[in-house]
Coordinates of C-alpha atoms and ligand atoms in Angstrom, one line a residue:
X247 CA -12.6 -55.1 -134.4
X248 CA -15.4 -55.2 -132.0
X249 CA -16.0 -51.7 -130.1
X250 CA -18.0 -51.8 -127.1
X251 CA -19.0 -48.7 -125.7
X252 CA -19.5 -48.0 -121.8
X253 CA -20.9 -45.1 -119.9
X254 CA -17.2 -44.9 -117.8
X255 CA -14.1 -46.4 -116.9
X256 CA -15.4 -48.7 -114.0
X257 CA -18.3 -50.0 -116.5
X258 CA -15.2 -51.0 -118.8
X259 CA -13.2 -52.5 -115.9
X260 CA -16.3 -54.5 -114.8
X261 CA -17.1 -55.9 -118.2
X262 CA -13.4 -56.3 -119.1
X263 CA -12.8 -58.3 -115.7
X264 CA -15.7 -60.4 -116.2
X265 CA -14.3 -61.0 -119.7
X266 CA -11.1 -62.7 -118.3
X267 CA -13.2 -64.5 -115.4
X268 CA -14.7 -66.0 -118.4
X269 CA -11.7 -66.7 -119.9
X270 CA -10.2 -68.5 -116.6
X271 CA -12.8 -70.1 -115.6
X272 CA -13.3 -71.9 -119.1
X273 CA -9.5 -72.4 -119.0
X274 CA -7.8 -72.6 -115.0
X275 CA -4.0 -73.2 -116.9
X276 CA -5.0 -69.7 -119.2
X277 CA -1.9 -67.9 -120.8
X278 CA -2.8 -63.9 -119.8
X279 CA -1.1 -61.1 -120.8
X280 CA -1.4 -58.0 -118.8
X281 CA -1.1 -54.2 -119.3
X282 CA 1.0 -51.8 -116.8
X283 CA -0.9 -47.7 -116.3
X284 CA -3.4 -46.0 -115.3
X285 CA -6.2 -47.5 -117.6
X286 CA -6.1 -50.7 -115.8
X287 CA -6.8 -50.0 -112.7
X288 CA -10.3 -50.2 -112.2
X289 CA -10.1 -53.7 -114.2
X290 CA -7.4 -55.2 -111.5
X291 CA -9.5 -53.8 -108.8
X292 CA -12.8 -55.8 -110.1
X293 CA -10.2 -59.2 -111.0
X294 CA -9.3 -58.4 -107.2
X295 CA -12.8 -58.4 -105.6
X296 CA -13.9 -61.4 -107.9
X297 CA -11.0 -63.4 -106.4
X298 CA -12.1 -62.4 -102.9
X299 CA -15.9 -62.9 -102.9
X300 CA -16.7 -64.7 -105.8
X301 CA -13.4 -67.5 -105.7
X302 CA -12.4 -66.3 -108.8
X303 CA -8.6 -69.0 -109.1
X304 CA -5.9 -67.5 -110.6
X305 CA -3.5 -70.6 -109.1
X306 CA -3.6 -72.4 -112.5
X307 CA -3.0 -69.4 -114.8
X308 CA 0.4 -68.0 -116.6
X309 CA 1.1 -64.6 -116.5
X310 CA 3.0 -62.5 -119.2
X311 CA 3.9 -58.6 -119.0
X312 CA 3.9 -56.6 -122.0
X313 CA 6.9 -54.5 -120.6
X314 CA 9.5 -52.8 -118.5
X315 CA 11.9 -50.6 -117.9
X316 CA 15.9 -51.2 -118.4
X317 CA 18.2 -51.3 -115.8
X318 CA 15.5 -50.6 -113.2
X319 CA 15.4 -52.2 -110.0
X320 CA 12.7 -54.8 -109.3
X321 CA 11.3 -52.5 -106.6
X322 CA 11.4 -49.5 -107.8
X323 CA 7.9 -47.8 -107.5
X324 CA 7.6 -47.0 -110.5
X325 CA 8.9 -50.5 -112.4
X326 CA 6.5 -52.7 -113.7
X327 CA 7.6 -55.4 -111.1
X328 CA 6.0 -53.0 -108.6
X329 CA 3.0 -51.9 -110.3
X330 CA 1.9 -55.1 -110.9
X331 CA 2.3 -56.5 -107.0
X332 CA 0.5 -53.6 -106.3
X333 CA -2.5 -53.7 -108.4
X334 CA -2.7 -57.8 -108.9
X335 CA -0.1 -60.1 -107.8
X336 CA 0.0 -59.2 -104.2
X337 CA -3.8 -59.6 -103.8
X338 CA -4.8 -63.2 -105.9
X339 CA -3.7 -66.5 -105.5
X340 CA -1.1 -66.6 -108.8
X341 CA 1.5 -68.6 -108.4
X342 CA 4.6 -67.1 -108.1
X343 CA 7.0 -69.3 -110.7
X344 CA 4.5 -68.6 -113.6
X345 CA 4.8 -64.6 -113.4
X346 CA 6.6 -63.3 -116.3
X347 CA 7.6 -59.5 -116.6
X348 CA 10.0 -58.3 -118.5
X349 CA 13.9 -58.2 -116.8
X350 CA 14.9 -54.7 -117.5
X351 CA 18.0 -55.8 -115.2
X352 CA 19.1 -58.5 -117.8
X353 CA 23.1 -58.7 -118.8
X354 CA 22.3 -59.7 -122.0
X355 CA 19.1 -58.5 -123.3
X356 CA 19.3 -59.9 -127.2
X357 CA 19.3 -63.2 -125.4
X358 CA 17.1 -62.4 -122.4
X359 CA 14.4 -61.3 -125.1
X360 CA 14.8 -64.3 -127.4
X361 CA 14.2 -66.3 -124.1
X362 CA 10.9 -64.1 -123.2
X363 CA 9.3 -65.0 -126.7
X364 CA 10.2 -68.9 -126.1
X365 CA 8.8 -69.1 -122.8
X366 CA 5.4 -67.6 -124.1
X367 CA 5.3 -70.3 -127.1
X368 CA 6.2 -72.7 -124.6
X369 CA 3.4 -71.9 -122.0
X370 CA 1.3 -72.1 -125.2
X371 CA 1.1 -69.1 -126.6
X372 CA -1.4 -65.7 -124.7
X373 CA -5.1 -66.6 -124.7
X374 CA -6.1 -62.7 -123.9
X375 CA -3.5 -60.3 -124.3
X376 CA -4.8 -57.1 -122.3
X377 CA -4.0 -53.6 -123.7
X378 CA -3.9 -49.8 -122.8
X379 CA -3.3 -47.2 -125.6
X380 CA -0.6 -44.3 -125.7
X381 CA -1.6 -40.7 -126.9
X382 CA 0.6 -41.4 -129.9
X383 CA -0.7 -44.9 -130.5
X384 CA 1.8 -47.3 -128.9
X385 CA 0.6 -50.8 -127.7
X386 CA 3.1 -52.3 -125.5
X387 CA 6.1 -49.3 -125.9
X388 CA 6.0 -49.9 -128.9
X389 CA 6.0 -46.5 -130.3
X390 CA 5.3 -45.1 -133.5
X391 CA 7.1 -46.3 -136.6
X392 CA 7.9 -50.2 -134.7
X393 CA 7.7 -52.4 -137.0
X394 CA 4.3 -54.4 -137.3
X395 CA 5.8 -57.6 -137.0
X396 CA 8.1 -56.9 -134.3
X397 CA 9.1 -59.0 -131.6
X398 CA 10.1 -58.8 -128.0
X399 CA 13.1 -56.1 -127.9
X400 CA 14.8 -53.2 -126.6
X401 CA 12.8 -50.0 -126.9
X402 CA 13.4 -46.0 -127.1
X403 CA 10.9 -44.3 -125.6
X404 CA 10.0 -41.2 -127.2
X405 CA 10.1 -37.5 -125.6
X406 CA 6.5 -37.7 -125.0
X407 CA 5.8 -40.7 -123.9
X408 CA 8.9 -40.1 -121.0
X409 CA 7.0 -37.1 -120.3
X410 CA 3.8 -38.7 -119.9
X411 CA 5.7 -41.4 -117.0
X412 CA 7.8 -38.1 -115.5
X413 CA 5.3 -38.1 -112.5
X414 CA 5.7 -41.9 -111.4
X415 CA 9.3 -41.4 -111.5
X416 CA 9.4 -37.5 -109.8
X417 CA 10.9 -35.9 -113.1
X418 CA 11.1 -36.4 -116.6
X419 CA 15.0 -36.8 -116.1
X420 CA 14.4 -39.6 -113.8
X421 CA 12.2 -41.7 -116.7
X422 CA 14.3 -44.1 -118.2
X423 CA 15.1 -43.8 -121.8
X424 CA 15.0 -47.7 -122.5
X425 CA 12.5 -50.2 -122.0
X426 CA 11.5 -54.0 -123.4
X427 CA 8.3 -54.7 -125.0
X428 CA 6.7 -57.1 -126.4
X429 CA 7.1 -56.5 -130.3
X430 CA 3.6 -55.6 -132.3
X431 CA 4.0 -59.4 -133.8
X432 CA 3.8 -60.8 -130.2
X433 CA 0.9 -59.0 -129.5
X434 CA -0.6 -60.2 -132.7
X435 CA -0.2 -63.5 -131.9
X436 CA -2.7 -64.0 -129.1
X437 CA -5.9 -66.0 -129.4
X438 CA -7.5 -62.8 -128.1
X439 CA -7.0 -59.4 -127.6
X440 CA -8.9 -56.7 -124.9
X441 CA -8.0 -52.7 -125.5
X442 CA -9.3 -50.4 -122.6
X443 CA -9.1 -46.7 -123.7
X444 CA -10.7 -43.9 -121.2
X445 CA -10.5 -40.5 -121.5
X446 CA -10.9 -37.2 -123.8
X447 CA -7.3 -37.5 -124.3
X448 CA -7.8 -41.1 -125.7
X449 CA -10.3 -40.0 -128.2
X450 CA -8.2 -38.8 -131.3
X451 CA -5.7 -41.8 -131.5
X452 CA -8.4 -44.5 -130.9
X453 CA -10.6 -43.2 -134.2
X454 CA -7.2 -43.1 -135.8
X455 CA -6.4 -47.3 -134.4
X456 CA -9.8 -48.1 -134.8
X457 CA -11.1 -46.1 -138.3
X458 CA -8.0 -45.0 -140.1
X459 CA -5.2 -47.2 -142.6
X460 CA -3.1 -49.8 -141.0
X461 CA 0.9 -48.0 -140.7
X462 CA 3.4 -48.1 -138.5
X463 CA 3.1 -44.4 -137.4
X464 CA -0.2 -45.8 -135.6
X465 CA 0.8 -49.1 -133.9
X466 CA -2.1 -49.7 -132.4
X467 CA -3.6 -49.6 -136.1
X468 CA -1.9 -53.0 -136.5
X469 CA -5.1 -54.5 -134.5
X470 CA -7.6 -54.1 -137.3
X471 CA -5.4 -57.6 -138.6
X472 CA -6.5 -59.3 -135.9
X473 CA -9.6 -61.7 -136.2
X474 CA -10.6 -61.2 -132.2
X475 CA -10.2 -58.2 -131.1
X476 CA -12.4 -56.3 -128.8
X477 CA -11.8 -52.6 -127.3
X478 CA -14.0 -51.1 -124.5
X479 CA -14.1 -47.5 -124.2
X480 CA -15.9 -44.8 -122.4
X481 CA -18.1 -42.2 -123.5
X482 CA -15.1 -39.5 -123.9
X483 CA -12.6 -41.7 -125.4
X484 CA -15.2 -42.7 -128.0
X485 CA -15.9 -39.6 -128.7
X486 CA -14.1 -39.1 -132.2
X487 CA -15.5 -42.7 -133.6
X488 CA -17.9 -41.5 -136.9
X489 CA -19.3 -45.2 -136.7
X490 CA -19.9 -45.1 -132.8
X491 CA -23.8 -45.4 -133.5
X492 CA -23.0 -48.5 -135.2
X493 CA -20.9 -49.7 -133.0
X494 CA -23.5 -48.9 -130.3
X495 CA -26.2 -51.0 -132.2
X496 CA -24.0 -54.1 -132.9
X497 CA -23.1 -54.4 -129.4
X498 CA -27.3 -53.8 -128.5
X499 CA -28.2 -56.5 -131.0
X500 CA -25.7 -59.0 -130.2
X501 CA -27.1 -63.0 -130.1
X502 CA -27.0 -63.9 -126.2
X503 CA -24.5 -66.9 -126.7
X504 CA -22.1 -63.9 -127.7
X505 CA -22.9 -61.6 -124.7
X506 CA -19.7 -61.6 -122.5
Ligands
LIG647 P1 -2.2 -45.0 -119.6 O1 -1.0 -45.5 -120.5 O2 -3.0 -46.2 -119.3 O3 -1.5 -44.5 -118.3 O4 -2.9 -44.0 -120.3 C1 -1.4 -46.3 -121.6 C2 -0.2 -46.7 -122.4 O5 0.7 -45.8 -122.5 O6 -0.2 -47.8 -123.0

């Protein structure tokens, strides 16, 4: 895993948006997969502004969610559907019929799920698959103990993580306790992969992901298998890392032709 260290979230977002510029502009008809929360915010603001002054095209590009909530509506405000107008898809130039998010809504969502995976293999699999991190470790939803070679599926959430969404929904009552998500294995699976982690709060489960064994009870751990793998942090959420110097140094030392 590579570990890239910035002095705070919009440092991240800049460097993380410039990563997927790169990987656009190498690639217009790039399979993407994108991240729902509050960690990615600052990084759709920057894709935003590079569409509108630089002429950054996303009209080529596929689009994958990691996940949603069942049997909520489309336009909900706090759906995934609705986050991501929102934050990306209202503002670029993507075309409509090759956004994919998750169908909480689906009748039957054994099928609907099998489908999800086949249209990813058949867009030709994710170039950069985009992450946030849970407190407890989940990538995706997929929450502690999911297996790490899961596939798309139906989701429970766990207490926490319901009450870490009980404000977007006005009450941790309201959160649903459902979702689909991308399975660890799917994840695992793209060419790439870009974690964003900010915050103190972060701090404890990224050393855990990023320095501890591989298991389950860490999904996020899972990464380590992954041959490209790169996470961008802030000061605070790096803050638990006892190789962060390193880290640091790598990332100071790196040939240019690597520089993102
Ligand atoms: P957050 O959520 O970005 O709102 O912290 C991350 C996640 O749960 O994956």
């Amino acid at each position: 895993m590579e570990v890239i260290i910035q002095p705070d979230a919009a440092a991240a977002g800049l460097l993380a948006a410039r990563m997927v510029a790169a990987v656009i502009k190498d690639k217009p008809h790039a399979v993407i997969g994108f991240p729902t929360g509050s960690t990615p915010i600052p990084f759709y603001a920057r894709l935003v502004r590079m569409h509108r002054e630089d002429g950054l095209d996303f009209s080529r590009i596929t689009t994958f969610n990691l996940d949603e909530f069942v049997a909520l509506a489309h336009d909900h405000p706090a759906s995934y559907h609705a986050y991501m107008e929102k934050h990306l898809f209202g503002h670029v130039n993507v075309a409509r019929d090759r956004i994919h998010i998750p169908d909480g809504t689906a009748a039957d969502i054994p099928s609907y799920c099998r489908q999800y995976e086949d249209d990813i293999r058949t867009a030709g699999g994710i170039d950069i698959q985009i992450l946030g991190i849970g407190p407890d470790g989940h990538i995706g939803f997929n929450e502690p103990t999911s297996s790490l070679g899961s596939r798309t599926r139906i989701k429970t959430l766990t207490l926490q993580t319901r009450r870490d969404n009980a404000a977007e929904f006005g009450g941790e009552d309201k959160v649903p306790f459902h979702v689909l998500t991308m399975g660890i294995g799917t994840i695992l699976d793209s060419r790439m992969i870009l974690l964003l982690a900010f915050g103190a709060k972060k701090a404890e489960i990224v050393a855990r992901a990023v320095e501890g064994p591989i298991t389950a009870l860490v999904p996020a751990s899972a990464l380590q298998l992954h041959p490209r793998t790169v996470l961008l942090l802030d000061e605070p959420a790096a803050a638990r890392l006892t190789k962060a110097d390193y880290y640091r140094y790598v990332y100071e030392h790196k040939p240019d032709w690597q520089n993102y």
